[in-house]
Coordinates of C-alpha atoms in Angstrom, one line a residue:
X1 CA 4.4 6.2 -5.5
X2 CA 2.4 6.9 -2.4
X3 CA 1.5 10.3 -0.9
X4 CA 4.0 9.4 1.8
X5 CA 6.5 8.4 -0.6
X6 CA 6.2 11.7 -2.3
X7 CA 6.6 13.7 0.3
X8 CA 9.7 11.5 1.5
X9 CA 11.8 12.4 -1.3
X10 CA 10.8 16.2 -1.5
X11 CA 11.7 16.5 1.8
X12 CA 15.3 14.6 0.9
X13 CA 15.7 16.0 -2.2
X14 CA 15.2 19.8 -0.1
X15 CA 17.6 18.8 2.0
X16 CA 20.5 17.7 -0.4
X17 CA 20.0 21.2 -2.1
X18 CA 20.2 22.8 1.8
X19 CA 23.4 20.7 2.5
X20 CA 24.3 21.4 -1.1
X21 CA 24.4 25.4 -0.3
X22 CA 25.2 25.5 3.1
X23 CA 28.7 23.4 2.2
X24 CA 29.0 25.1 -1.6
X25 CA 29.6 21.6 -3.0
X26 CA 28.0 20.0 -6.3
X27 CA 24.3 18.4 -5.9
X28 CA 26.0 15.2 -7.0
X29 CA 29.0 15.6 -4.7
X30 CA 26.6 16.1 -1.7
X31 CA 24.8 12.2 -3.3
X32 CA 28.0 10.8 -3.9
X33 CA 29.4 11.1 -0.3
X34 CA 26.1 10.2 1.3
X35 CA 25.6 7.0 -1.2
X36 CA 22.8 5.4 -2.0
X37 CA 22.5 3.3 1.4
X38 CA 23.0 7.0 3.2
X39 CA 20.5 8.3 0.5
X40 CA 17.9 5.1 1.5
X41 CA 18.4 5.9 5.5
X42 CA 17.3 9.7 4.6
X43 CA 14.2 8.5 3.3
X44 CA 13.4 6.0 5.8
X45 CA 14.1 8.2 8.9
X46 CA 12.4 11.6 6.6
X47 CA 8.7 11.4 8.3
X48 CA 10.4 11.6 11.5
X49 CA 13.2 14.5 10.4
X50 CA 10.2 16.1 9.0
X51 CA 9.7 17.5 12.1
X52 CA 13.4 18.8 12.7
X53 CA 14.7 22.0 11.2
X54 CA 16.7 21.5 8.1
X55 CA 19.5 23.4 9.9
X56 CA 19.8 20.4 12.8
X57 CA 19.7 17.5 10.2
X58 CA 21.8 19.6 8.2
X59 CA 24.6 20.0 10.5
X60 CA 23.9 16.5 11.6
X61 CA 24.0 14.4 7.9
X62 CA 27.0 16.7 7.1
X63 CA 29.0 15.4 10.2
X64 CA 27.8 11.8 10.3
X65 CA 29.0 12.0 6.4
X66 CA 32.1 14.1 7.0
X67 CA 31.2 16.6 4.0
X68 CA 33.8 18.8 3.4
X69 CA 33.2 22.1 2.7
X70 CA 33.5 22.8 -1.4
X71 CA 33.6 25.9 -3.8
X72 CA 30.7 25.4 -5.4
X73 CA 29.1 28.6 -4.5
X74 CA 25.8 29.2 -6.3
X75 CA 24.0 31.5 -4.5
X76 CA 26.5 34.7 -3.7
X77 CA 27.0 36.1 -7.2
X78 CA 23.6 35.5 -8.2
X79 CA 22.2 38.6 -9.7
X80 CA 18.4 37.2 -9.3
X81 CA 16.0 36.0 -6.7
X82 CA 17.1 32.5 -6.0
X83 CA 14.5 30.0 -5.3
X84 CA 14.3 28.2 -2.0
X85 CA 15.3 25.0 -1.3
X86 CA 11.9 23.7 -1.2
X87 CA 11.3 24.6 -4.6
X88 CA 14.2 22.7 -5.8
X89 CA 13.4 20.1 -3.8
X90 CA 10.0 19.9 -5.3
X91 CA 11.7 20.4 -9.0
X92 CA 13.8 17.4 -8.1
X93 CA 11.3 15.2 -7.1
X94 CA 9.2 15.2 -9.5
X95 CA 11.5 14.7 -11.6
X96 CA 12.0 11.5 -10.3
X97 CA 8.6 10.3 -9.5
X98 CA 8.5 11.5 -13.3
X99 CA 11.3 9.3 -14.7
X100 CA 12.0 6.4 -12.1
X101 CA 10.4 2.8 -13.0
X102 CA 8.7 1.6 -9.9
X103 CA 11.3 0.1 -7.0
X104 CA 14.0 2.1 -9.1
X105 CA 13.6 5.9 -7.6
X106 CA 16.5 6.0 -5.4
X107 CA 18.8 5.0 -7.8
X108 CA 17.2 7.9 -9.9
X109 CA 17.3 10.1 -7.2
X110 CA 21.4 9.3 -8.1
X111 CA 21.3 9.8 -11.4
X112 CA 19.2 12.7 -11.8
X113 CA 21.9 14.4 -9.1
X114 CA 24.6 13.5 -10.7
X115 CA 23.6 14.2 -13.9
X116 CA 24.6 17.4 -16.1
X117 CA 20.9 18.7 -15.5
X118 CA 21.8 19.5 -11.8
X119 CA 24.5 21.3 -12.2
X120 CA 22.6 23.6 -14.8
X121 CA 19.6 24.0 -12.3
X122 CA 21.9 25.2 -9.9
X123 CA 22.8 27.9 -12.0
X124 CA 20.7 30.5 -10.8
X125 CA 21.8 33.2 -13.7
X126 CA 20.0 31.3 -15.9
X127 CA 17.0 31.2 -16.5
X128 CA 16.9 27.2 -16.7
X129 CA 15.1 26.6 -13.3
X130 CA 12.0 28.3 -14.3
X131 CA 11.4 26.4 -17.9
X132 CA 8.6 24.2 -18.1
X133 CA 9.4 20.8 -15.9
X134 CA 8.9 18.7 -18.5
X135 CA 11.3 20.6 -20.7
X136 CA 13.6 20.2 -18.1
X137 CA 13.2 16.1 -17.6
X138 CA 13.1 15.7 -21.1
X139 CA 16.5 17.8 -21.4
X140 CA 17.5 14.8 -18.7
X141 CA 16.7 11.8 -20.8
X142 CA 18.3 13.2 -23.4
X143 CA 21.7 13.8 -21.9
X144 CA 21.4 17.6 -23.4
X145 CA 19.6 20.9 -23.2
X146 CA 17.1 20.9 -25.7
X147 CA 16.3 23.7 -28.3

């Protein structure tokens, strides 16, 4: 993966988890309704949204892919310091650059998303965000958290 490639999906991978919060709907929910030739145009259009706000292609990828607004709320009863978007974003994609075989990582970008592992990151009364990364994408490869 290049430099530019990298940078590509931590700036998609931030912006699922924005859209993620600002509509309270499931990491995988968020990837399931954009798909993965939605998923491919974020990362192709990303140097140039690089220089938007996340709020304006926010509001724009949640319109173009009519996401509806979901329960999922992670952040209001949260009794700790969350972490930003960026650092999930960063979490996730390395995590994929990580785990993908090459020509495979937006179809692991997916996975990873959709995967148990997301939901438990985005539990943010754990303390599961702020293990080790590796613990964390070996506890994806697994299926389980490991002890």
């Amino acid at each position: 993966m290049t430099n530019q490639e990298r940078n590509d999906y931590f700036y998609v991978c931030a912006l699922i988890e924005y859209i993620s919060r600002a509509t309270r709907n499931h990491r995988g929910d968020v990837v399931r309704t954009i798909g993965k030739k939605g998923i491919e145009k974020l990362l192709y259009d990303a140097q140039v949204n690089h220089c938007l706000s996340f709020e304006q292609v926010s509001d724009e990828v949640i319109e173009y892919y009519k996401i509806k607004e979901g329960t999922f709320d992670t952040i209001s009863d949260c009794h700790y310091d969350v972490p930003s978007y960026l650092d999930i974003g960063k979490l996730y994609s390395i995590m994929i650059e990580d785990c993908a075989k090459p020509g495979e990582e937006v179809q692991e970008l997916i996975n990873i998303f959709q995967s148990f592992i997301s939901d438990a990151i985005s539990n943010f009364n754990s303390d599961l965000y702020y293990q080790n990364p590796d613990y964390l994408e070996w506890s994806y490869r697994e299926g389980e958290l490991l002890d």
